[in-house]
Every structure is written in C-alpha cells, then in structure tokens.
Short mmCIF file of C-alpha atoms and ligand atoms in Angstrom, two decimals:
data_model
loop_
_atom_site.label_atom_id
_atom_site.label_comp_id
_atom_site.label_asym_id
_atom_site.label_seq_id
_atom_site.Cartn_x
_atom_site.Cartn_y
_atom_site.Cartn_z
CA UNK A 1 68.45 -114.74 226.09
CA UNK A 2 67.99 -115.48 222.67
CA UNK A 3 69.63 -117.74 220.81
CA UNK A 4 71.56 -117.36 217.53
CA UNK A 5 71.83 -120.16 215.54
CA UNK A 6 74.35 -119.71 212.13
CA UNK A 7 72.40 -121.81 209.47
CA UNK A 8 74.16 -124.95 208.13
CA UNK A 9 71.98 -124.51 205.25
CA UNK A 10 71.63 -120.20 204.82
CA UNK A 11 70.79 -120.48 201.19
CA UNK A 12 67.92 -122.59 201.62
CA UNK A 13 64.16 -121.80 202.02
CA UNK A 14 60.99 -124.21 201.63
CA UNK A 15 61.79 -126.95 199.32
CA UNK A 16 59.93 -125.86 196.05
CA UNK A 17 57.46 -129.06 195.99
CA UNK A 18 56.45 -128.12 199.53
CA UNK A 19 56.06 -124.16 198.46
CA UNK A 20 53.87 -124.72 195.41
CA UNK A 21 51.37 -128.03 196.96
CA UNK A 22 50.35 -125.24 199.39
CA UNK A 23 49.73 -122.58 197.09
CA UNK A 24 47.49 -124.91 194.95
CA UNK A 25 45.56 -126.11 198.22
CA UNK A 26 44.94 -122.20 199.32
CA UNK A 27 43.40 -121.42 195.71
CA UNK A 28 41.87 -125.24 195.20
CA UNK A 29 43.95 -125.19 192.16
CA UNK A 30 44.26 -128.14 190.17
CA UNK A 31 47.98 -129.69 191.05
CA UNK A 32 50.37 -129.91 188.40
CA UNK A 33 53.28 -128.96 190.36
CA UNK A 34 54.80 -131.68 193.53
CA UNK A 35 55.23 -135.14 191.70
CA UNK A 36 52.51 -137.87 192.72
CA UNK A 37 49.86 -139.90 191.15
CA UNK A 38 45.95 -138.20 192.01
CA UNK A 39 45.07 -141.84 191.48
CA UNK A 40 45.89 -144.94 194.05
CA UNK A 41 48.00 -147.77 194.41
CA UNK A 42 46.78 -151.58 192.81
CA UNK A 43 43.98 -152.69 196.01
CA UNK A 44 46.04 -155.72 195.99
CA UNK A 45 48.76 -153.91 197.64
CA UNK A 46 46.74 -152.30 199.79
CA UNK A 47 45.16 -155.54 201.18
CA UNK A 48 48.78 -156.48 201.73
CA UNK A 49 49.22 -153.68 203.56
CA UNK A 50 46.32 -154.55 205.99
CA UNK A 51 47.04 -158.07 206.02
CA UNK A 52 50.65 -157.34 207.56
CA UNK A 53 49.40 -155.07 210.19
CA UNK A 54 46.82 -157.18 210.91
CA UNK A 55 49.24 -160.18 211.13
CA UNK A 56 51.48 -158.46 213.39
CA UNK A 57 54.30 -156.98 211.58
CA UNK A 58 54.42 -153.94 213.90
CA UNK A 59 57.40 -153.70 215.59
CA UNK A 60 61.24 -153.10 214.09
CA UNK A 61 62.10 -155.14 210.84
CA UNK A 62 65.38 -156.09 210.34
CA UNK A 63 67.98 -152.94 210.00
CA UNK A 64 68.67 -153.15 205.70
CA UNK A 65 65.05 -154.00 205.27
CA UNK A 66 62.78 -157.39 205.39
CA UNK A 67 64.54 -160.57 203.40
CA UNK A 68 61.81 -160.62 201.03
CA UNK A 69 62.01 -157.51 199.98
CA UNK A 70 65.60 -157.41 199.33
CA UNK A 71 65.16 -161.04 197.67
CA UNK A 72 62.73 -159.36 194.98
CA UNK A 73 64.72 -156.11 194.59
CA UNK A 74 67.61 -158.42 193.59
CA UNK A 75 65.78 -160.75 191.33
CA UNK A 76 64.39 -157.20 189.47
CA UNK A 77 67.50 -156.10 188.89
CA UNK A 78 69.45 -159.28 187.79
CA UNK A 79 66.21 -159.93 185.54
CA UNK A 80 65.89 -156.29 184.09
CA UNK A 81 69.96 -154.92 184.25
CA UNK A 82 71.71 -159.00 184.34
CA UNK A 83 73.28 -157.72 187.46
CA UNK A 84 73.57 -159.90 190.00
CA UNK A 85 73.38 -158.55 193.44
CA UNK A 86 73.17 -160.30 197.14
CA UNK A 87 70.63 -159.28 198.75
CA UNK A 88 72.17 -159.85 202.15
CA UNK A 89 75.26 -157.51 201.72
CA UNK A 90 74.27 -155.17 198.74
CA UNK A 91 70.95 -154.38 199.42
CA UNK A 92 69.49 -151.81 202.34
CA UNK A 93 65.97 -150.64 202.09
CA UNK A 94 65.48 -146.97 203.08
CA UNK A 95 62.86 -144.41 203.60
CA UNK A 96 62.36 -143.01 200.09
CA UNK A 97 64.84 -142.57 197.71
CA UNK A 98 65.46 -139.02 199.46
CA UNK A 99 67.35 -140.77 202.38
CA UNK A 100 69.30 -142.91 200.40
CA UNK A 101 70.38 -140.15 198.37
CA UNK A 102 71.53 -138.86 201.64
CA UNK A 103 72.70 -141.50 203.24
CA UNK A 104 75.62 -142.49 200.17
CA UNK A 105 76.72 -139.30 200.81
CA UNK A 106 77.00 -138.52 204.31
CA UNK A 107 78.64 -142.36 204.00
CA UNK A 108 81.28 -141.11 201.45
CA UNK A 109 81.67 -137.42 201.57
CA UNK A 110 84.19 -136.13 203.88
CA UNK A 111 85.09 -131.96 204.36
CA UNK A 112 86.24 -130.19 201.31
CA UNK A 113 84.92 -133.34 198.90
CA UNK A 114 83.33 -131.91 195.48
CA UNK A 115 80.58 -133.86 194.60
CA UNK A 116 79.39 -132.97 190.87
CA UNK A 117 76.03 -132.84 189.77
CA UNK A 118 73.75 -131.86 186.96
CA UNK A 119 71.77 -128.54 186.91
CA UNK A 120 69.00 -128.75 186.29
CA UNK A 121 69.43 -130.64 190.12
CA UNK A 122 67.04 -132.66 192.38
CA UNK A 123 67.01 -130.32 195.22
CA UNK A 124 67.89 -132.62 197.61
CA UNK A 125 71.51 -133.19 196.30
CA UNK A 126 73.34 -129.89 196.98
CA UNK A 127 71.38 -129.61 200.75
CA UNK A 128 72.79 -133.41 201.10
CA UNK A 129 76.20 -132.26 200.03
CA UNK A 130 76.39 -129.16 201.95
CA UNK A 131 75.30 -130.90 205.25
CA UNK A 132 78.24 -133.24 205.18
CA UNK A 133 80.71 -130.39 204.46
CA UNK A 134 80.59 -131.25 200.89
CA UNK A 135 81.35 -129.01 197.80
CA UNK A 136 78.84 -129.23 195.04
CA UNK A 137 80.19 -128.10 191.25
CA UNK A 138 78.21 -127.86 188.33
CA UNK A 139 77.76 -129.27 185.08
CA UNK A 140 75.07 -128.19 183.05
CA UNK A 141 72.72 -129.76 181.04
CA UNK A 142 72.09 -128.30 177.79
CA UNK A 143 69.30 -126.45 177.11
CA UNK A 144 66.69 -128.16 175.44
CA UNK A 145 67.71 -131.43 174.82
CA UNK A 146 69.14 -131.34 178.61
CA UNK A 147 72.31 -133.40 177.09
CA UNK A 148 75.60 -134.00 179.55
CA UNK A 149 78.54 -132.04 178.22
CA UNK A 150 81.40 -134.58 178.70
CA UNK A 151 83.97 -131.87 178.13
CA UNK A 152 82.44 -130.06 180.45
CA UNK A 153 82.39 -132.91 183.18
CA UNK A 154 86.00 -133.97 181.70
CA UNK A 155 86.95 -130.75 183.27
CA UNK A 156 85.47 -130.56 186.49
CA UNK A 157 87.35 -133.91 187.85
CA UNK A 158 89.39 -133.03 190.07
CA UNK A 159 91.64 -134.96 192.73
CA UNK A 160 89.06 -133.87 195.36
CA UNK A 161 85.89 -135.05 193.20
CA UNK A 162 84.74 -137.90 195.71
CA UNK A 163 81.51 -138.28 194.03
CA UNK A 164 78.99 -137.75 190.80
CA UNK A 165 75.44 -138.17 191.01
CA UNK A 166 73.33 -138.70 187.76
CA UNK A 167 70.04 -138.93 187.32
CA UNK A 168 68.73 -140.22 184.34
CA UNK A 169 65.37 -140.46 183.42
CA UNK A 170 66.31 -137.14 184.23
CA UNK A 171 63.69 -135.01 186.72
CA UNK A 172 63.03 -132.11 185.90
CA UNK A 173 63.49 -132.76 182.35
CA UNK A 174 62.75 -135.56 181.23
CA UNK A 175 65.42 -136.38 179.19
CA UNK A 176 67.57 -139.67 179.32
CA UNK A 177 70.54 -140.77 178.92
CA UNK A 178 71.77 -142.74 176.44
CA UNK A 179 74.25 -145.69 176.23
CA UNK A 180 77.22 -143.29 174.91
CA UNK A 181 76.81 -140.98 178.01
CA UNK A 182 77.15 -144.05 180.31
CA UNK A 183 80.38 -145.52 178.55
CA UNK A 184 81.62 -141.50 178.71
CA UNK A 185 80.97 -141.36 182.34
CA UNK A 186 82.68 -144.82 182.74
CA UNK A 187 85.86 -143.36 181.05
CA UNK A 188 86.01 -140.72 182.62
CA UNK A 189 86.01 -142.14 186.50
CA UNK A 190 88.05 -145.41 185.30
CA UNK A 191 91.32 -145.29 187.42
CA UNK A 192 89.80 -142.74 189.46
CA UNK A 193 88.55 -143.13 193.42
CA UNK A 194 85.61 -141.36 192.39
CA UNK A 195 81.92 -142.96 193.54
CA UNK A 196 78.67 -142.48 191.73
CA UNK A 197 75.38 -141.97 193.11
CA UNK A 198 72.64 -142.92 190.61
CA UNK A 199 69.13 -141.85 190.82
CA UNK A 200 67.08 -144.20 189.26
CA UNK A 201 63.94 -143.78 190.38
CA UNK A 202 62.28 -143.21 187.00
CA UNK A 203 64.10 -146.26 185.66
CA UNK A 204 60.78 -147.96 184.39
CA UNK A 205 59.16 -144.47 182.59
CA UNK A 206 60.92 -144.65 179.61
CA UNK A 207 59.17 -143.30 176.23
CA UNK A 208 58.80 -143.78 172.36
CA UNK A 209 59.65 -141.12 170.23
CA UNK A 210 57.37 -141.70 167.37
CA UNK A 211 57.78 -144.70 165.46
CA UNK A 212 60.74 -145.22 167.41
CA UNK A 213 61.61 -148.87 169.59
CA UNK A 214 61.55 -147.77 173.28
CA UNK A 215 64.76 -146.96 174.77
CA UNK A 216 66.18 -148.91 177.66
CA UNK A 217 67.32 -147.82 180.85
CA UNK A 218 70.37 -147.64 180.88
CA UNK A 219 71.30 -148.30 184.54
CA UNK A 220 74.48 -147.82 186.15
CA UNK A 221 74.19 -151.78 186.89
CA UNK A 222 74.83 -152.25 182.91
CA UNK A 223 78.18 -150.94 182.89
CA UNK A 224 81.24 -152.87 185.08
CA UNK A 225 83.12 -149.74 185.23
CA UNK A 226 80.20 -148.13 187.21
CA UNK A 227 78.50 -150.69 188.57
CA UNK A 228 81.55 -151.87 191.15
CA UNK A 229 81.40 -147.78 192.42
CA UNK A 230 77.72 -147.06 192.15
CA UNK A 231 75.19 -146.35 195.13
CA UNK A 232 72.34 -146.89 192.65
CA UNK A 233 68.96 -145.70 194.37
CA UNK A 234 65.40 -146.02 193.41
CA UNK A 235 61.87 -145.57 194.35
CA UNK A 236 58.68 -147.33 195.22
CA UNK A 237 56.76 -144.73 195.63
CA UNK A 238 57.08 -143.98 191.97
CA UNK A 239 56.75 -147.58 190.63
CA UNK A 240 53.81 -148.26 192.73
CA UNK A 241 51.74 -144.73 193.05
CA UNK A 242 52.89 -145.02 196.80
CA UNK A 243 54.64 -141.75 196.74
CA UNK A 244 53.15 -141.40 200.82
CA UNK A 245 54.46 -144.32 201.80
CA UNK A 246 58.44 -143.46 201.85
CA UNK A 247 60.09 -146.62 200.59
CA UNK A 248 62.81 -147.03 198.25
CA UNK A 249 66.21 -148.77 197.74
CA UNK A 250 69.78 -148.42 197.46
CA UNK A 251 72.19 -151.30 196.02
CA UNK A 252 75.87 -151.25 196.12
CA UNK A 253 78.84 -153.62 195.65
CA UNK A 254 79.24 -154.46 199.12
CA UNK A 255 82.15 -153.04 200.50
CA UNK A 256 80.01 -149.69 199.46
CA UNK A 257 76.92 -150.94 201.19
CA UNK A 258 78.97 -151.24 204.26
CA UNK A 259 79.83 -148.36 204.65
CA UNK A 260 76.27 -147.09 203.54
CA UNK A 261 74.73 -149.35 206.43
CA UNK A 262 77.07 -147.74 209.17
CA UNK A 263 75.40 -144.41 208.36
CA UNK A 264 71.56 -145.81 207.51
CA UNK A 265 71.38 -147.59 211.05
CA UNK A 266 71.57 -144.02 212.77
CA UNK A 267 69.92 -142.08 210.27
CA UNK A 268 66.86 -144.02 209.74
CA UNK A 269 67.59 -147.54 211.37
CA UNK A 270 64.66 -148.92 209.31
CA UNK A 271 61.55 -148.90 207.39
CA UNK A 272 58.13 -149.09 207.64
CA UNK A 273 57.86 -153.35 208.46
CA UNK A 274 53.99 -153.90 206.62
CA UNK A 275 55.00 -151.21 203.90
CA UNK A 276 58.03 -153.54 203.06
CA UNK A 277 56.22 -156.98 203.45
CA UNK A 278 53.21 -155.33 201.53
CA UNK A 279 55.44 -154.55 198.13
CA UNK A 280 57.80 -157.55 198.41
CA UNK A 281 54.31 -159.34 197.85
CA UNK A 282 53.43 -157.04 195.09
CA UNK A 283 56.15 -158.00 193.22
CA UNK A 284 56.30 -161.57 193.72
CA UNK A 285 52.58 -161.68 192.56
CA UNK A 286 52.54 -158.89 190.33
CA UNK A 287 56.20 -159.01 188.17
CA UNK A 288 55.23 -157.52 185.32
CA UNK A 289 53.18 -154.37 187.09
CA UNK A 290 57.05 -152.31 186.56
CA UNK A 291 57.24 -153.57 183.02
CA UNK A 292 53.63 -152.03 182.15
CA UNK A 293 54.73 -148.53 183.69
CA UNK A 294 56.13 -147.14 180.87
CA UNK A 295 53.19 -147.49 178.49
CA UNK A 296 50.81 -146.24 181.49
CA UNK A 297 52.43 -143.04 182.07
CA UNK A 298 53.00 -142.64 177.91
CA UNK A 299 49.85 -142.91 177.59
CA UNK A 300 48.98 -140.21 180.21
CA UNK A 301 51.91 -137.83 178.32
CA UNK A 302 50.55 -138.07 175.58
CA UNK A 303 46.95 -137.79 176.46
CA UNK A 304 48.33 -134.17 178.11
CA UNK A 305 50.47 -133.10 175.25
CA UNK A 306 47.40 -133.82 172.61
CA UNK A 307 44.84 -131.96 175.11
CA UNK A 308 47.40 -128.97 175.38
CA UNK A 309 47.20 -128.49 171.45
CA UNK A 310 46.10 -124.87 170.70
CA UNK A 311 47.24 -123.51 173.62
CA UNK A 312 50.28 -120.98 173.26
CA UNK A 313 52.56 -123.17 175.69
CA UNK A 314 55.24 -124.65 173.60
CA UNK A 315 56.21 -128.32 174.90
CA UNK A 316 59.53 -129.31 174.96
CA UNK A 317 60.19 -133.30 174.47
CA UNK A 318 59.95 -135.69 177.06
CA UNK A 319 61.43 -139.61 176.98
CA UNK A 320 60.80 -140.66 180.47
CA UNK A 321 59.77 -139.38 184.09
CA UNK A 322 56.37 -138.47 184.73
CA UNK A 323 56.86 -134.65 183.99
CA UNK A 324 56.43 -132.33 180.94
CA UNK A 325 58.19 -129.10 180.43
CA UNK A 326 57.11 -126.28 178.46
CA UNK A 327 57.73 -122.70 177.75
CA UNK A 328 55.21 -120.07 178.28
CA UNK A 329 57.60 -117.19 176.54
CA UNK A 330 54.87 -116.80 174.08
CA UNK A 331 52.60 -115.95 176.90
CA UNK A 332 54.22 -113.87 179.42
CA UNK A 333 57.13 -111.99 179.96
CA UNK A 334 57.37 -112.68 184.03
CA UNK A 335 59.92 -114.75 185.78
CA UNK A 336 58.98 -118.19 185.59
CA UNK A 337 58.74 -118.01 189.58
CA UNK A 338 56.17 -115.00 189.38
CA UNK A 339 54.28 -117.13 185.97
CA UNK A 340 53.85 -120.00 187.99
CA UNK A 341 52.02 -118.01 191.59
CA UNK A 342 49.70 -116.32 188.75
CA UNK A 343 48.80 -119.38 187.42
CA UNK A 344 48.14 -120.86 190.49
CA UNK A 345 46.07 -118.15 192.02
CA UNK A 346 44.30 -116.63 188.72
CA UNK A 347 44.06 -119.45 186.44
CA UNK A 348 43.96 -122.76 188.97
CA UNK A 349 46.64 -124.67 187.93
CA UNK A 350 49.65 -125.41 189.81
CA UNK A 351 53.58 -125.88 188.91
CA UNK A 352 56.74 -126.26 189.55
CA UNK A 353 59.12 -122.67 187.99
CA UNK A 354 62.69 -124.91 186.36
CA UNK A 355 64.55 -121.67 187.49
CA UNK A 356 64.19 -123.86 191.41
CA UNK A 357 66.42 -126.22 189.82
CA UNK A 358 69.40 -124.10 188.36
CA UNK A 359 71.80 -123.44 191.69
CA UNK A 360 72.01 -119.85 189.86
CA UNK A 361 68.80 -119.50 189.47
CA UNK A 362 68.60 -119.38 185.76
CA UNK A 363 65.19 -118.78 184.45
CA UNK A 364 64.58 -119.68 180.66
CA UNK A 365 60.72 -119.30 181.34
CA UNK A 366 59.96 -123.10 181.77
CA UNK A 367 57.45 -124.86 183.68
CA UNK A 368 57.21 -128.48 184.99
CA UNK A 369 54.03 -130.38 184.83
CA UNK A 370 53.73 -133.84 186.40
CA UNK A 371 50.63 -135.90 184.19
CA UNK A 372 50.64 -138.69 187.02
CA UNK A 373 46.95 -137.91 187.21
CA UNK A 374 43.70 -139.03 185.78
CA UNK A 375 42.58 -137.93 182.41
CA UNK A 376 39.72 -136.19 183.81
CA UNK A 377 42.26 -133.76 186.05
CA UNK A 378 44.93 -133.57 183.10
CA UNK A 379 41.53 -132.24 180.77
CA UNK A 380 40.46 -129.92 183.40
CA UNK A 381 43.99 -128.31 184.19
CA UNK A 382 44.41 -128.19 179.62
CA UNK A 383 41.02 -126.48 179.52
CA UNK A 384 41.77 -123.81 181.90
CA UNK A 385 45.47 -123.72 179.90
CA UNK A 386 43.98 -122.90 177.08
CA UNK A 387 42.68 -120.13 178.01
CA UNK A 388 45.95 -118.25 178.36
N1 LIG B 1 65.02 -138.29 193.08
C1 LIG B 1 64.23 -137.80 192.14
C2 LIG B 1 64.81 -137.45 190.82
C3 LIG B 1 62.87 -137.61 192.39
O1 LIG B 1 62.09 -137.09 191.45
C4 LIG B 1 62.35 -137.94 193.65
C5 LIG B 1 60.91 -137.73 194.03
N2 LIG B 1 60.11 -137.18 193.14
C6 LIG B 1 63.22 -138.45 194.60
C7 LIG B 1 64.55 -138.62 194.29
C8 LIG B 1 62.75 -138.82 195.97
O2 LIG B 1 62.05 -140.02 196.00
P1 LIG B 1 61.32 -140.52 197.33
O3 LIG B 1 59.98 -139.89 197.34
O4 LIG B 1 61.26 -142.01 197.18
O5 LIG B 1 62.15 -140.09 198.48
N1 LIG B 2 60.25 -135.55 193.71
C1 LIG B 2 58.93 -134.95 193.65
C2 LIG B 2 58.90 -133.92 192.53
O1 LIG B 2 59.84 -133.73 191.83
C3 LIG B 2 58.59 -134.28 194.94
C4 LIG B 2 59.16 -134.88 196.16
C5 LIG B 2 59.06 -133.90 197.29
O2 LIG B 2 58.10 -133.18 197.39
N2 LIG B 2 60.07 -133.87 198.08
O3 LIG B 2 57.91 -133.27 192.38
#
C-alpha cells in the first residue's frame, strides 16, 4: 500500500543554499553562492572548544543556554544597543539563528495569522510561517536601493497581522536600514498587538560609503516602541566564522521569551554545551573581536569589488552583510536561475540567482556573491569573472 502524504510545504523544493553548494562541489567550482567564511574561526576559540569537551561539558546544558553565555550576550547588547536585558528571563540560546526564527513564530503565530515580510525574503521565513498555519504577505523592497515602502507596509496591517519580521543588514541585499525606517515601523505597530521578529544576524557588518562615518545598527533594542514586542535574533556563526557550529540567540522582553521557551524546550531543548561555553569565553576574552568585524569584511568587499573592475558585471551597492549583488544583464540574456548553473558548470564559479528570494519569482537578472573568503579565492573566482 502506498502511502500518500499531502505536503505541508507543496511549493517548496531544496532550499537554494543547499541546491547551488552541490552544484559547485560536482564541477569543483569556486563557491560564491551558500554564505560562510572559506577561512576558520580565531584558534583561541577552538582551544575552548577542546578544553570544554575535554573538561567534561558533554551532557545537557541548561534548557535557554549556559549562564555565561547568556551573561555575555546581555552585557553585548546593553554595551552596543544601551538595552538592558536579564539574562535569566530574556535570553534563550538556540541552534542557529534559523531555529529561533522558527521558534518566535511557531510561539506566536496561530491559524489564519499574516505575518509580513520583505521580498527579497530569507527563505526560511515563509516555510516557518506556512508550517504554523501562518499567512505570509508581501512588502517589497525597492529595487536597487532595496528601501521599505512604508505606504506600502502602512497598508498591509491588518487586524490579523500577528507579526513583521525585518531584517536589516538586509540578506540578500545588503542594504540597511536606517534610523527613519525604524521610528516608521515603530509608528506604525504602536497601539497595535502586532510582534516583530528581527533578524539581526549581520548586526556587526555594517559599511562606509566613501568618505562617509559608518552607520550604526540600528537594532530593534534602540527603539522602546519595538524593543518591548521584539523577538530580536542573531548569529554566532556569522560573528565568529562558526557558521557549522549552529549557535545563535534570541532576546525578548520576558513575557515574550516565555512563551518562546515553551516552544524552544520541544523543538530543540538545547544547544551544543562546549559550543556555548567555548564562545561565552570568546567574548569575555576577546570583546572587541565583534567590533573589528565590520572593517574585516569591508575590507574583503572591497578587495572583491576593486578585483571585479573590467568585468561587464555591474555591482550594485552594498552597506553591510557579507554579500554583493550584481547584474549580469550586460552579459546574458538567461534567467538568472539558468546564468547562475552556467556559471557554475562552464566558468567555475558558484552563486546564489535573487529571483530564489522573490515569493513570485521575480528575476531582474541579479546574482549574490558572499566575499567571506580569502583574497586568494575572491582573485581566483574575479579572474575567471572576467572572462565573461
Ligand atoms: N537569517 C539570515 C538573514 C541569514 O543570512 C542566515 C544565515 N545565513 C540566517 C538567518 C541563519 O543563521 P544560522 O546559520 O545561525 O541559523
Ligand atoms: N544564510 C546563508 C546564506 O544566505 C545560508 C544558510 C543556509 O544554507 N541555510 O547563504
């Protein structure tokens, strides 16, 4: 007998990152596509890592994550945002940013909720949604300065919107927002029962324009009117080239973080125990390794941008994250799905198509490349770009 199983998910294939990493390891392309770092973590933090294990933190750590860590995750934030929260209620360390993403919602979002999010969109938000019997709806962000449309947004809210999530350094993009789309979104939910779900995992790779001071983050924390509804979630796999190891954050005022715990304690339980010792470490010894981030990876853009000069990719801007978008109209007429396998497989170089990003699949013929990688890979993958 066979059995038929009707898909909770029936729109959904391979997640993108997943689809493209293979490709490049069947042609031994060079990998511009799935975001992580070719290079690896500080060895401090790896002989933290050892230590632990070694010391005999194998078994279950405490269900929101190791004291230590949560200690240092609040001193970051009060220290970086002057938000103060306790790390014993408002804190929960999770598996990656990816489960608390999902974990805020399947805490909040109830049958029939619309969640709204921001094409171009992290594809893990609308699976998330969909799961929980969500509703996502759309806003777009404006092609090519990837700018919120407040009207737009203004519009969408409606007495079922139970949640926004905004992601700002923004991935695919790299745009970010500034601190008149914050105060906008804070209008806009004030009075409302509305909770937001902030991505912040590129909060420390923030760039210079030229000549220009660098712009803060402007984290949900900053604002009162968000900050008292925000799941705010972020990532140390990004902040310390630890993308493998699956650790990340969420903090939320606690009656939020209640709730979020009731769901986390059957979706994960916890984390990794040496992982967490391991960084809480880190960042007790190392405080200012976050604060350095941003002029590491703008170094690394700009490395890219100046060894993509003369090729016939245009390259859109990029303030923070550790991707780069460009256009390849001038190139090719092909969909930027069909661009991207031809690159791969005839050229060596691997990416991620934008169009993966856009729920209907709108295809403006731009490519994401992540320059988390040594100079000698981001020279090799220009060379060959060159060519085209
Ligand atoms: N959100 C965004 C915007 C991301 O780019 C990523 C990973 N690249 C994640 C969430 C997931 O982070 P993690 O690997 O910690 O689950
Ligand atoms: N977030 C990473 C990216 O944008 C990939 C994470 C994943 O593969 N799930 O490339």
């Amino acid at each position: 007998m066979s059995l038929y199983l009707p898909s909770r998910l029936p729109n959904v294939g391979t997640t993108i990152f997943t689809v493209m990493s293979r490709l490049a390891a069947e042609h031994d392309a060079i990998n511009l596509s799935q975001g992580f770092p070719d290079f690896s973590p500080s060895p401090l933090l790896l002989e933290r890592v050892t230590h632990h294990m070694v010391a005999g933190a194998n078994q279950y750590p405490p269900m929101a994550g190791v004291p230590a860590l949560r200690e240092a995750i609040a001193e970051k934030v009060a220290r970086l945002y002057l938000a103060d929260y306790d790390p014993e209620s408002e804190v929960t360390v999770t598996a990656g940013a990816t489960q608390a993403i999902y974990t805020a919602i399947a805490a909040c979002v109830r049958s029939g909720d619309e969640v709204i999010v921001f094409a171009p969109v992290y594809d893990s938000y609308v699976p998330g949604i969909e799961l929980n019997g969500g509703h996502a709806v759309f806003a777009h962000l404006r092609f090519p300065e990837f700018k919120p449309d407040w009207d737009e947004v203004r519009a969408l809210i409606t007495p079922r919107t139970r949640m926004i999530i905004i992601n700002s350094p923004h991935n695919p993009s790299g745009a970010v927002w500034s601190a008149d789309d914050m105060a906008m979104l804070e209008s806009l939910v004030r009075g409302t029962k509305i909770v937001v779900v902030s991505d912040e995992v590129y909060e420390h790779v923030i760039f210079t324009r030229s000549g220009d001071a660098r712009a803060r983050h402007e984290s949900v924390t900053r604002y009162p009117g968000l900050r008292e509804r925000s799941f705010v979630v972020s990532s140390f796999g990004k902040t310390y080239h630890v993308t493998g190891w699956k650790v990340g954050y969420c903090i939320a005022p606690r009656a939020l973080m209640a709730e979020f715990r009731k769901a986390h304690q059957f979706i994960v339980f916890t984390v990794h125990h040496p992982a967490q010792l391991a960084l809480a470490d880190f960042m007790r010894e190392q405080p200012g390794f976050a604060d350095d981030l941003a002029a590491f990876y703008q170094a690394k853009r700009d490395y890219f941008r100046q060894q993509m000069e003369g090729s016939r990719f245009a390259l859109l801007p990029c303030d923070g994250t550790y991707f780069q978008l460009a256009t390849y109209a001038a190139i090719s007429d092909e969909t930027d799905t069909q661009f991207v396998q031809r690159l791969t497989k005839a050229h060596g170089v691997a990416a991620i198509p934008v169009s993966a990003f856009n729920p209907d699949g709108e295809d403006r013929r731009v490519i994401r490349f992540c320059f988390a990688k040594n100079e000698t890979t981001l020279a090799a993958a220009a060379e060959r770009l060159r060519t085209l």
